[in-house]
Amino acid sequence: MAKFIINGGKVLKGEIDVQKSKNAVLPILAASILTEQKIKLNDCPDILDVDNMLKILVTLGCNVERFGKYVIIDSSPISSDEIPSKLAKELRSSIFLLGPILARLKKAKVAYPGGCDIGIRPIDIHIKGLKALNVNVKEEHGYIICDASNMKGADMLLDFPSVGATENIMMAATGAKGKTIIRNAAKEPEISDLQNFLVSCGVNVSGAGTGTIIVEGCGSIHGTEYTPIPDRIAAGTYILAALITRGNLTINNVVPEHITSLISKLTESSCKVQVFNDKITINNSKRIKAFEIIETMPYPGFPTDLQAPMSALCCVADGTSIILENMFETRFKHVSELVKMGAKIIVRDKAAYITGVRRLHGADVKAYDLRGGAALILAGLSADGTTAIDDIYHIERGYQRIENVISSLGGEIFRVR
Ligand code: EPZ
């Protein structure tokens, strides 16, 4: 299994462009099957989750071609409405292919997506939303079998502003007769990006970002060329990497408002963060103060996907920080690995109490999930000595050549087989 080897203690300095958003691209790739015409997706990140989503589209019968930075999807030959178990388990977000397959083919058979390292990952809100659209849903032998031959628009309220469920229902609703109103919808920027993509394909959809989304179904949907938004979580991760090494960093081509919650937390802790219209500069050569409390919330609250990278920074902050993980049941698997590096962390239920130490020390550790793995990279960059991180495929699911980005800033990180 490939590993990252990190020699800690180097100060990160310089400028980077950040990759496009994994969590915008995945639903957009799913939405590409809504039209028989070609979709050209620019700057598609070269990460494992995208590779797996493209594999699933090919399994459905689509033609997929990657030309360096862009991908062309032609779903006109689509021939299957079934997502096999192996692929569904590999990629949790395959569940939001359900909506587009139903809109396009009116029936679907999708294997139950596995829970994953961060929680049970139920799909009850997805299913409830599809049933509200008059989709007949059966769950048999680990498969979800849907009949959408008579899908009708509906006015619904989500029990929780689930990102994936909002996206799934938006896409399904494009194939439902009449108007659909999705209330208590997720407000994440990736939802707005999916809406902008759908609008560029001719779909009549509005309200993303406000909590109430309206879709007029059964309009004609044509091909498009689209460039997704920057990855706000990757941007936040690199900002935290620079901070933990007491360096300075400018990130170009980002949308600062997408990480306002991180910026305000860092500012509270006297980190100097300069925000321009499409770039962010941080410059911090001293030990940062601990954060009184960080609570993960739906957008625009503090993102759960930055909880682990932030906990790494808290490990070397001056004082005790409290992190409450409100979104997922088991998203503290990185804590045991940080403790191996000398971190002082106590976890009780959904809270992590982190008492900052002056220095962490290198150790042999393991990535258990995508963002937890990123946290270990940050800890390794700031630690004395060498850190070896195993199971880095978790990290490569979502960060495009992270070792190259960090090396370009002066970090010593190597990928070894
Ligand atoms: C998306 O996951 C993201 N993934 C996650 O990013 C992100 O952490 C999450 O949204 C929250 O922002 C993609 O976009 C591909 P949810 P999703 O449905 O859609 C509960 C990363 O690291 N829930 O908003 O699965 C669920 O258990 C990944 O990039 C139900 O109870 O998240 C969780 O507690 C990890 N029933 C909460 O809602 C449902 O039917 C939020 O989940 C659906 C969700």
CSV table of C-alpha atoms and ligand atoms in Angstrom, one decimal:
chain,number,residue,atom,x,y,z
A,1,MET,CA,0.0,0.0,0.0
A,2,ALA,CA,1.3,3.5,-0.9
A,3,LYS,CA,2.4,5.7,2.0
A,4,PHE,CA,3.2,9.4,2.6
A,5,ILE,CA,6.5,10.1,4.3
A,6,ILE,CA,6.8,13.5,5.8
A,7,ASN,CA,9.8,15.2,7.4
A,8,GLY,CA,8.3,17.8,9.6
A,9,GLY,CA,9.5,21.3,10.7
A,10,LYS,CA,9.6,23.0,7.3
A,11,VAL,CA,7.7,26.3,7.0
A,12,LEU,CA,5.2,26.4,4.1
A,13,LYS,CA,5.5,29.5,2.0
A,14,GLY,CA,4.1,30.6,-1.4
A,15,GLU,CA,1.1,30.7,-3.7
A,16,ILE,CA,-1.2,28.0,-5.0
A,17,ASP,CA,-4.3,27.6,-7.1
A,18,VAL,CA,-6.8,25.3,-5.5
A,19,GLN,CA,-8.4,22.3,-7.3
A,20,LYS,CA,-12.1,22.4,-8.3
A,21,SER,CA,-14.6,21.1,-5.8
A,22,LYS,CA,-14.9,17.3,-5.4
A,23,ASN,CA,-18.3,17.8,-3.8
A,24,ALA,CA,-19.6,20.0,-6.7
A,25,VAL,CA,-18.1,17.8,-9.4
A,26,LEU,CA,-19.6,14.5,-8.2
A,27,PRO,CA,-23.3,15.6,-8.3
A,28,ILE,CA,-22.6,17.4,-11.6
A,29,LEU,CA,-21.2,14.2,-13.1
A,30,ALA,CA,-24.4,12.4,-11.9
A,31,ALA,CA,-26.5,15.2,-13.5
A,32,SER,CA,-24.8,14.8,-16.8
A,33,ILE,CA,-27.0,11.8,-17.6
A,34,LEU,CA,-30.1,14.0,-17.5
A,35,THR,CA,-29.5,15.0,-21.2
A,36,GLU,CA,-28.7,12.9,-24.3
A,37,GLN,CA,-26.4,15.7,-25.4
A,38,LYS,CA,-22.7,16.0,-24.5
A,39,ILE,CA,-21.5,17.6,-21.4
A,40,LYS,CA,-18.0,19.1,-21.2
A,41,LEU,CA,-16.7,19.6,-17.6
A,42,ASN,CA,-13.6,21.8,-17.4
A,43,ASP,CA,-10.9,21.5,-14.7
A,44,CYS,CA,-12.3,18.2,-13.5
A,45,PRO,CA,-10.1,17.2,-10.5
A,46,ASP,CA,-7.9,14.2,-10.9
A,47,ILE,CA,-9.0,12.3,-7.7
A,48,LEU,CA,-10.1,8.8,-7.0
A,49,ASP,CA,-13.8,9.7,-6.2
A,50,VAL,CA,-14.1,11.3,-9.7
A,51,ASP,CA,-12.4,8.2,-11.3
A,52,ASN,CA,-14.9,6.0,-9.6
A,53,MET,CA,-17.9,8.2,-10.6
A,54,LEU,CA,-16.7,8.1,-14.2
A,55,LYS,CA,-16.4,4.3,-13.9
A,56,ILE,CA,-20.0,4.1,-12.8
A,57,LEU,CA,-21.2,6.3,-15.7
A,58,VAL,CA,-19.4,3.9,-18.1
A,59,THR,CA,-21.1,0.9,-16.3
A,60,LEU,CA,-24.4,2.6,-17.1
A,61,GLY,CA,-23.4,2.7,-20.8
A,62,CYS,CA,-22.2,6.3,-21.1
A,63,ASN,CA,-19.2,7.3,-23.2
A,64,VAL,CA,-16.7,9.1,-21.0
A,65,GLU,CA,-13.5,10.7,-22.2
A,66,ARG,CA,-10.9,12.5,-20.1
A,67,PHE,CA,-8.7,15.0,-22.0
A,68,GLY,CA,-6.2,16.2,-19.4
A,69,LYS,CA,-8.1,18.8,-17.4
A,70,TYR,CA,-11.5,18.3,-19.0
A,71,VAL,CA,-14.0,15.5,-19.3
A,72,ILE,CA,-16.6,14.9,-22.0
A,73,ILE,CA,-19.6,12.8,-21.0
A,74,ASP,CA,-22.0,11.5,-23.7
A,75,SER,CA,-24.9,9.6,-22.0
A,76,SER,CA,-26.9,9.1,-25.2
A,77,PRO,CA,-26.0,5.4,-25.3
A,78,ILE,CA,-27.0,4.9,-21.7
A,79,SER,CA,-28.2,1.3,-21.4
A,80,SER,CA,-28.6,0.3,-17.8
A,81,ASP,CA,-30.5,1.7,-14.8
A,82,GLU,CA,-28.6,-0.4,-12.3
A,83,ILE,CA,-25.6,0.5,-10.1
A,84,PRO,CA,-24.0,-2.7,-8.9
A,85,SER,CA,-23.1,-3.2,-5.2
A,86,LYS,CA,-19.3,-3.2,-5.7
A,87,LEU,CA,-19.3,0.3,-7.2
A,88,ALA,CA,-22.0,1.6,-4.9
A,89,LYS,CA,-19.9,0.5,-1.9
A,90,GLU,CA,-16.8,2.1,-3.4
A,91,LEU,CA,-18.4,5.4,-3.8
A,92,ARG,CA,-21.0,6.7,-1.2
A,93,SER,CA,-22.0,9.5,-3.5
A,94,SER,CA,-23.3,6.9,-6.1
A,95,ILE,CA,-26.6,7.3,-4.3
A,96,PHE,CA,-27.2,10.6,-6.0
A,97,LEU,CA,-27.2,8.9,-9.3
A,98,LEU,CA,-30.6,7.6,-8.3
A,99,GLY,CA,-32.3,10.9,-9.0
A,100,PRO,CA,-30.9,11.5,-12.5
A,101,ILE,CA,-31.4,7.8,-13.6
A,102,LEU,CA,-35.1,8.1,-12.5
A,103,ALA,CA,-35.5,11.4,-14.4
A,104,ARG,CA,-34.0,10.0,-17.5
A,105,LEU,CA,-35.0,6.3,-17.5
A,106,LYS,CA,-38.0,6.3,-15.1
A,107,LYS,CA,-36.7,3.3,-13.2
A,108,ALA,CA,-33.6,2.4,-11.2
A,109,LYS,CA,-31.9,-0.3,-9.2
A,110,VAL,CA,-29.1,1.0,-6.9
A,111,ALA,CA,-27.3,-1.0,-4.3
A,112,TYR,CA,-27.5,0.4,-0.8
A,113,PRO,CA,-24.4,2.6,-0.5
A,114,GLY,CA,-22.2,1.4,2.4
A,115,GLY,CA,-22.0,3.4,5.5
A,116,CYS,CA,-18.4,4.7,5.7
A,117,ASP,CA,-15.7,5.6,8.1
A,118,ILE,CA,-17.5,8.7,9.4
A,119,GLY,CA,-20.9,7.4,10.3
A,120,ILE,CA,-24.0,5.3,9.4
A,121,ARG,CA,-24.8,7.5,6.4
A,122,PRO,CA,-28.5,6.7,6.2
A,123,ILE,CA,-30.5,7.6,3.1
A,124,ASP,CA,-34.0,7.9,4.6
A,125,ILE,CA,-34.3,11.6,3.6
A,126,HIS,CA,-33.4,10.7,0.0
A,127,ILE,CA,-36.0,8.0,-0.1
A,128,LYS,CA,-38.7,10.1,1.6
A,129,GLY,CA,-38.1,12.9,-1.0
A,130,LEU,CA,-38.4,10.4,-3.9
A,131,LYS,CA,-41.6,9.0,-2.5
A,132,ALA,CA,-42.9,12.5,-2.3
A,133,LEU,CA,-42.4,12.8,-6.0
A,134,ASN,CA,-44.6,9.7,-6.4
A,135,VAL,CA,-41.7,7.3,-7.0
A,136,ASN,CA,-42.5,3.8,-6.0
A,137,VAL,CA,-39.6,2.6,-3.8
A,138,LYS,CA,-38.9,-0.9,-2.7
A,139,GLU,CA,-35.8,-2.1,-0.7
A,140,GLU,CA,-34.9,-5.7,-1.4
A,141,HIS,CA,-31.8,-7.7,-0.6
A,142,GLY,CA,-29.6,-4.6,-0.2
A,143,TYR,CA,-30.9,-2.9,-3.3
A,144,ILE,CA,-33.2,0.1,-3.7
A,145,ILE,CA,-35.6,-0.6,-6.6
A,146,CYS,CA,-37.5,2.5,-7.9
A,147,ASP,CA,-40.4,3.0,-10.4
A,148,ALA,CA,-40.7,6.6,-11.5
A,149,SER,CA,-43.1,6.1,-14.4
A,150,ASN,CA,-45.5,8.6,-13.0
A,151,MET,CA,-43.3,11.1,-11.2
A,152,LYS,CA,-45.1,14.3,-10.1
A,153,GLY,CA,-43.8,17.5,-8.7
A,154,ALA,CA,-44.5,18.0,-4.9
A,155,ASP,CA,-44.1,20.6,-2.1
A,156,MET,CA,-41.9,18.9,0.5
A,157,LEU,CA,-39.9,19.7,3.6
A,158,LEU,CA,-36.7,17.8,4.4
A,159,ASP,CA,-36.3,16.6,8.0
A,160,PHE,CA,-32.7,17.7,7.8
A,161,PRO,CA,-30.9,19.9,5.2
A,162,SER,CA,-29.0,16.9,3.8
A,163,VAL,CA,-26.6,17.9,1.0
A,164,GLY,CA,-26.9,14.6,-1.0
A,165,ALA,CA,-30.7,14.3,-0.5
A,166,THR,CA,-31.2,17.9,-1.7
A,167,GLU,CA,-29.1,17.2,-4.8
A,168,ASN,CA,-30.8,13.9,-5.5
A,169,ILE,CA,-34.3,15.3,-5.2
A,170,MET,CA,-33.3,18.4,-7.3
A,171,MET,CA,-32.2,16.1,-10.1
A,172,ALA,CA,-35.1,13.7,-9.9
A,173,ALA,CA,-37.5,16.6,-9.9
A,174,THR,CA,-36.3,17.6,-13.4
A,175,GLY,CA,-38.2,14.6,-14.6
A,176,ALA,CA,-41.4,15.1,-12.6
A,177,LYS,CA,-44.5,16.6,-14.1
A,178,GLY,CA,-45.1,20.1,-12.7
A,179,LYS,CA,-43.4,22.1,-9.9
A,180,THR,CA,-41.4,20.8,-7.0
A,181,ILE,CA,-40.6,22.9,-3.9
A,182,ILE,CA,-37.8,21.5,-1.6
A,183,ARG,CA,-38.0,23.3,1.8
A,184,ASN,CA,-35.3,23.1,4.4
A,185,ALA,CA,-32.9,22.3,1.6
A,186,ALA,CA,-29.2,22.3,2.1
A,187,LYS,CA,-27.5,25.7,1.4
A,188,GLU,CA,-24.0,24.5,0.6
A,189,PRO,CA,-22.2,26.3,-2.3
A,190,GLU,CA,-22.1,22.9,-4.0
A,191,ILE,CA,-25.9,23.0,-4.2
A,192,SER,CA,-25.7,26.4,-5.9
A,193,ASP,CA,-23.1,25.0,-8.3
A,194,LEU,CA,-25.3,22.1,-9.2
A,195,GLN,CA,-28.2,24.6,-9.8
A,196,ASN,CA,-26.0,26.7,-12.0
A,197,PHE,CA,-25.0,23.6,-14.0
A,198,LEU,CA,-28.6,22.6,-14.4
A,199,VAL,CA,-29.6,26.1,-15.5
A,200,SER,CA,-26.8,26.0,-18.1
A,201,CYS,CA,-28.5,22.8,-19.4
A,202,GLY,CA,-31.8,24.6,-19.7
A,203,VAL,CA,-33.4,23.4,-16.5
A,204,ASN,CA,-35.9,25.8,-14.8
A,205,VAL,CA,-34.5,25.7,-11.2
A,206,SER,CA,-34.0,28.4,-8.6
A,207,GLY,CA,-33.5,29.2,-4.9
A,208,ALA,CA,-30.3,27.2,-4.2
A,209,GLY,CA,-28.5,28.8,-1.2
A,210,THR,CA,-31.8,30.1,0.3
A,211,GLY,CA,-33.1,26.9,1.8
A,212,THR,CA,-36.1,26.7,-0.6
A,213,ILE,CA,-35.4,25.3,-4.1
A,214,ILE,CA,-38.0,25.3,-6.9
A,215,VAL,CA,-37.8,23.0,-9.9
A,216,GLU,CA,-40.1,23.0,-12.9
A,217,GLY,CA,-39.9,19.5,-14.3
A,218,CYS,CA,-40.1,17.9,-17.7
A,219,GLY,CA,-38.5,20.8,-19.6
A,220,SER,CA,-36.0,20.0,-22.4
A,221,ILE,CA,-32.4,19.5,-21.1
A,222,HIS,CA,-29.5,20.2,-23.5
A,223,GLY,CA,-25.8,19.7,-23.3
A,224,THR,CA,-23.4,22.3,-21.9
A,225,GLU,CA,-19.8,23.2,-21.1
A,226,TYR,CA,-19.3,24.0,-17.4
A,227,THR,CA,-16.5,24.9,-15.0
A,228,PRO,CA,-17.2,24.0,-11.3
A,229,ILE,CA,-16.4,26.1,-8.3
A,230,PRO,CA,-13.1,25.9,-6.4
A,231,ASP,CA,-12.9,23.3,-3.6
A,232,ARG,CA,-13.5,25.2,-0.4
A,233,ILE,CA,-12.5,22.3,1.8
A,234,ALA,CA,-9.2,21.8,0.0
A,235,ALA,CA,-8.6,25.6,0.2
A,236,GLY,CA,-9.3,25.4,4.0
A,237,THR,CA,-7.0,22.4,4.4
A,238,TYR,CA,-4.1,24.3,2.7
A,239,ILE,CA,-4.7,27.4,4.8
A,240,LEU,CA,-4.5,25.2,8.0
A,241,ALA,CA,-1.4,23.5,6.6
A,242,ALA,CA,0.3,26.9,6.3
A,243,LEU,CA,-0.8,28.0,9.8
A,244,ILE,CA,0.3,24.8,11.5
A,245,THR,CA,3.9,25.3,10.0
A,246,ARG,CA,3.7,29.0,10.9
A,247,GLY,CA,4.2,30.0,7.3
A,248,ASN,CA,2.5,32.2,4.8
A,249,LEU,CA,0.3,31.3,1.9
A,250,THR,CA,-1.7,33.0,-0.8
A,251,ILE,CA,-4.5,30.9,-2.4
A,252,ASN,CA,-5.6,32.2,-5.8
A,253,ASN,CA,-8.9,31.5,-7.6
A,254,VAL,CA,-11.0,30.8,-4.4
A,255,VAL,CA,-14.4,32.1,-3.3
A,256,PRO,CA,-13.6,33.5,0.2
A,257,GLU,CA,-17.3,33.6,1.2
A,258,HIS,CA,-17.4,29.8,0.9
A,259,ILE,CA,-15.1,29.5,3.9
A,260,THR,CA,-16.3,32.5,5.9
A,261,SER,CA,-16.8,30.3,9.0
A,262,LEU,CA,-13.1,29.2,8.9
A,263,ILE,CA,-11.9,32.7,8.3
A,264,SER,CA,-13.9,34.1,11.2
A,265,LYS,CA,-12.7,31.3,13.5
A,266,LEU,CA,-9.0,32.0,12.6
A,267,THR,CA,-9.5,35.7,13.0
A,268,GLU,CA,-11.0,35.1,16.5
A,269,SER,CA,-7.8,33.4,17.3
A,270,SER,CA,-5.7,36.4,16.1
A,271,CYS,CA,-4.5,34.8,12.9
A,272,LYS,CA,-3.9,37.4,10.2
A,273,VAL,CA,-6.1,36.5,7.3
A,274,GLN,CA,-6.4,38.9,4.3
A,275,VAL,CA,-9.4,38.4,2.1
A,276,PHE,CA,-9.6,39.7,-1.5
A,277,ASN,CA,-12.3,39.1,-4.0
A,278,ASP,CA,-10.8,35.8,-5.4
A,279,LYS,CA,-7.9,35.1,-3.2
A,280,ILE,CA,-6.9,34.7,0.5
A,281,THR,CA,-3.6,35.4,2.1
A,282,ILE,CA,-2.5,34.3,5.5
A,283,ASN,CA,0.7,35.1,7.3
A,284,ASN,CA,1.3,33.8,10.7
A,285,SER,CA,4.7,33.2,12.2
A,286,LYS,CA,3.6,32.7,15.8
A,287,ARG,CA,1.9,30.0,17.8
A,288,ILE,CA,-1.8,30.4,17.4
A,289,LYS,CA,-4.2,30.7,20.4
A,290,ALA,CA,-6.5,27.8,21.1
A,291,PHE,CA,-10.1,28.1,19.9
A,292,GLU,CA,-12.7,28.2,22.7
A,293,ILE,CA,-15.2,26.1,20.8
A,294,ILE,CA,-15.7,24.9,17.2
A,295,GLU,CA,-19.1,23.4,16.3
A,296,THR,CA,-19.7,21.7,13.0
A,297,MET,CA,-22.9,22.8,11.4
A,298,PRO,CA,-24.7,22.9,8.0
A,299,TYR,CA,-23.5,25.7,5.7
A,300,PRO,CA,-22.8,28.6,6.4
A,301,GLY,CA,-21.7,27.1,9.8
A,302,PHE,CA,-18.3,25.6,10.3
A,303,PRO,CA,-18.0,22.7,7.8
A,304,THR,CA,-17.7,19.1,9.2
A,305,ASP,CA,-15.2,18.4,6.4
A,306,LEU,CA,-12.7,20.8,8.0
A,307,GLN,CA,-13.2,19.4,11.5
A,308,ALA,CA,-10.3,17.0,11.3
A,309,PRO,CA,-7.8,19.4,9.7
A,310,MET,CA,-8.7,22.0,12.3
A,311,SER,CA,-8.2,19.5,15.1
A,312,ALA,CA,-4.6,19.0,13.9
A,313,LEU,CA,-4.0,22.8,14.3
A,314,CYS,CA,-5.6,22.7,17.7
A,315,CYS,CA,-3.1,20.0,18.8
A,316,VAL,CA,-0.3,22.7,18.7
A,317,ALA,CA,-2.3,25.7,19.7
A,318,ASP,CA,-1.7,27.6,23.0
A,319,GLY,CA,-4.4,26.4,25.3
A,320,THR,CA,-7.4,24.0,25.2
A,321,SER,CA,-9.8,23.9,22.3
A,322,ILE,CA,-13.2,22.1,22.2
A,323,ILE,CA,-14.5,20.7,18.9
A,324,LEU,CA,-18.1,19.5,18.7
A,325,GLU,CA,-18.8,17.2,15.7
A,326,ASN,CA,-22.6,17.6,15.3
A,327,MET,CA,-22.9,16.2,11.7
A,328,PHE,CA,-21.5,12.6,11.8
A,329,GLU,CA,-21.4,9.9,14.5
A,330,THR,CA,-17.8,8.7,14.2
A,331,ARG,CA,-15.7,11.4,12.6
A,332,PHE,CA,-12.9,11.3,15.3
A,333,LYS,CA,-11.0,8.3,14.0
A,334,HIS,CA,-7.9,10.6,13.3
A,335,VAL,CA,-7.7,11.3,17.1
A,336,SER,CA,-6.0,8.0,18.0
A,337,GLU,CA,-3.4,8.6,15.3
A,338,LEU,CA,-2.8,12.2,16.4
A,339,VAL,CA,-2.3,10.9,20.0
A,340,LYS,CA,0.4,8.6,18.7
A,341,MET,CA,2.2,11.8,17.6
A,342,GLY,CA,2.0,13.3,21.1
A,343,ALA,CA,-1.3,15.1,20.9
A,344,LYS,CA,-3.4,15.6,24.1
A,345,ILE,CA,-7.0,14.9,23.1
A,346,ILE,CA,-9.9,13.4,25.0
A,347,VAL,CA,-13.1,12.5,23.1
A,348,ARG,CA,-16.4,12.2,24.9
A,349,ASP,CA,-19.5,11.5,22.7
A,350,LYS,CA,-19.4,14.2,20.0
A,351,ALA,CA,-16.8,16.4,21.7
A,352,ALA,CA,-13.0,16.5,21.4
A,353,TYR,CA,-11.1,18.3,24.1
A,354,ILE,CA,-7.7,19.3,22.7
A,355,THR,CA,-4.9,20.6,24.9
A,356,GLY,CA,-2.2,22.2,22.7
A,357,VAL,CA,1.4,21.0,23.1
A,358,ARG,CA,4.5,22.8,21.9
A,359,ARG,CA,5.6,20.2,19.5
A,360,LEU,CA,4.2,16.9,18.1
A,361,HIS,CA,6.7,14.1,17.2
A,362,GLY,CA,6.7,12.0,14.0
A,363,ALA,CA,5.1,8.5,14.2
A,364,ASP,CA,3.8,5.7,12.0
A,365,VAL,CA,0.1,6.4,11.5
A,366,LYS,CA,-2.9,5.4,9.4
A,367,ALA,CA,-5.6,7.3,7.5
A,368,TYR,CA,-9.1,6.1,8.3
A,369,ASP,CA,-11.0,8.5,6.1
A,370,LEU,CA,-10.4,11.4,3.7
A,371,ARG,CA,-10.3,14.4,6.0
A,372,GLY,CA,-8.8,12.5,8.9
A,373,GLY,CA,-6.0,11.6,6.6
A,374,ALA,CA,-5.5,15.2,5.7
A,375,ALA,CA,-5.3,16.0,9.4
A,376,LEU,CA,-2.4,13.6,9.7
A,377,ILE,CA,-0.5,15.3,6.9
A,378,LEU,CA,-0.9,18.6,8.7
A,379,ALA,CA,0.3,17.1,12.0
A,380,GLY,CA,3.3,15.5,10.2
A,381,LEU,CA,4.3,18.8,8.6
A,382,SER,CA,4.5,20.5,12.0
A,383,ALA,CA,6.0,17.5,14.0
A,384,ASP,CA,9.6,16.9,14.9
A,385,GLY,CA,11.0,14.1,12.9
A,386,THR,CA,9.5,11.8,10.3
A,387,THR,CA,5.8,10.7,10.0
A,388,ALA,CA,4.7,7.8,7.8
A,389,ILE,CA,1.0,7.7,6.8
A,390,ASP,CA,-0.5,4.4,5.6
A,391,ASP,CA,-3.7,3.8,3.6
A,392,ILE,CA,-3.3,7.1,1.8
A,393,TYR,CA,-5.9,6.1,-0.9
A,394,HIS,CA,-8.4,7.7,1.5
A,395,ILE,CA,-6.6,11.0,1.1
A,396,GLU,CA,-6.2,10.6,-2.7
A,397,ARG,CA,-10.0,10.2,-2.9
A,398,GLY,CA,-10.4,13.9,-2.5
A,399,TYR,CA,-7.1,15.8,-2.7
A,400,GLN,CA,-5.5,16.2,-6.1
A,401,ARG,CA,-1.8,15.4,-5.8
A,402,ILE,CA,-1.6,16.9,-2.3
A,403,GLU,CA,2.1,15.9,-2.0
A,404,ASN,CA,2.9,18.1,-5.0
A,405,VAL,CA,1.0,21.1,-3.7
A,406,ILE,CA,2.7,20.8,-0.3
A,407,SER,CA,6.2,20.2,-1.9
A,408,SER,CA,5.6,23.4,-4.0
A,409,LEU,CA,5.3,25.3,-0.8
A,410,GLY,CA,8.5,23.9,0.7
A,411,GLY,CA,7.1,21.0,2.7
A,412,GLU,CA,9.0,17.7,2.7
A,413,ILE,CA,6.5,15.0,1.7
A,414,PHE,CA,7.1,11.9,-0.5
A,415,ARG,CA,4.7,9.3,-1.8
A,416,VAL,CA,6.3,5.8,-1.5
A,417,ARG,CA,4.9,2.5,-2.7
B,1,EPZ,C1,-22.0,15.5,1.7
B,1,EPZ,O1,-22.2,14.2,2.2
B,1,EPZ,C2,-20.5,15.6,1.4
B,1,EPZ,N1,-20.2,14.6,0.4
B,1,EPZ,C3,-19.7,15.3,2.7
B,1,EPZ,O2,-18.3,15.4,2.3
B,1,EPZ,C4,-20.1,16.3,3.7
B,1,EPZ,O3,-19.4,16.0,4.9
B,1,EPZ,C5,-21.6,16.3,4.0
B,1,EPZ,O4,-22.3,16.5,2.7
B,1,EPZ,C6,-22.0,17.4,4.9
B,1,EPZ,O5,-21.7,18.7,4.5
B,1,EPZ,C7,-20.4,14.9,-0.9
B,1,EPZ,O6,-21.0,16.0,-1.2
B,1,EPZ,C8,-20.0,13.9,-1.9
B,1,EPZ,P1,-25.5,14.9,4.3
B,1,EPZ,P2,-23.8,13.7,2.4
B,1,EPZ,O7,-26.5,14.1,3.6
B,1,EPZ,O8,-24.6,14.3,1.4
B,1,EPZ,C9,-27.7,12.7,7.9
B,1,EPZ,C10,-16.1,14.8,2.3
B,1,EPZ,O9,-15.2,14.6,3.2
B,1,EPZ,N2,-28.5,12.1,6.8
B,1,EPZ,O10,-25.6,16.4,4.3
B,1,EPZ,O11,-23.7,12.3,2.6
B,1,EPZ,C11,-26.3,12.1,7.8
B,1,EPZ,O12,-26.2,10.9,8.5
B,1,EPZ,C12,-17.5,14.3,2.4
B,1,EPZ,O13,-15.9,15.5,1.2
B,1,EPZ,C13,-29.7,11.3,7.2
B,1,EPZ,O14,-29.9,11.1,8.4
B,1,EPZ,O15,-24.1,14.4,3.8
B,1,EPZ,C14,-25.5,13.2,8.4
B,1,EPZ,O16,-25.5,13.0,9.8
B,1,EPZ,C15,-17.7,13.5,3.7
B,1,EPZ,N3,-30.5,10.8,6.3
B,1,EPZ,C16,-26.2,14.5,8.1
B,1,EPZ,O17,-27.5,14.1,7.6
B,1,EPZ,C17,-30.2,11.0,4.9
B,1,EPZ,O18,-31.0,10.5,4.1
B,1,EPZ,C18,-25.5,15.2,6.9
B,1,EPZ,O19,-25.4,14.3,5.8
B,1,EPZ,C19,-29.1,11.7,4.5
B,1,EPZ,C20,-28.3,12.3,5.5
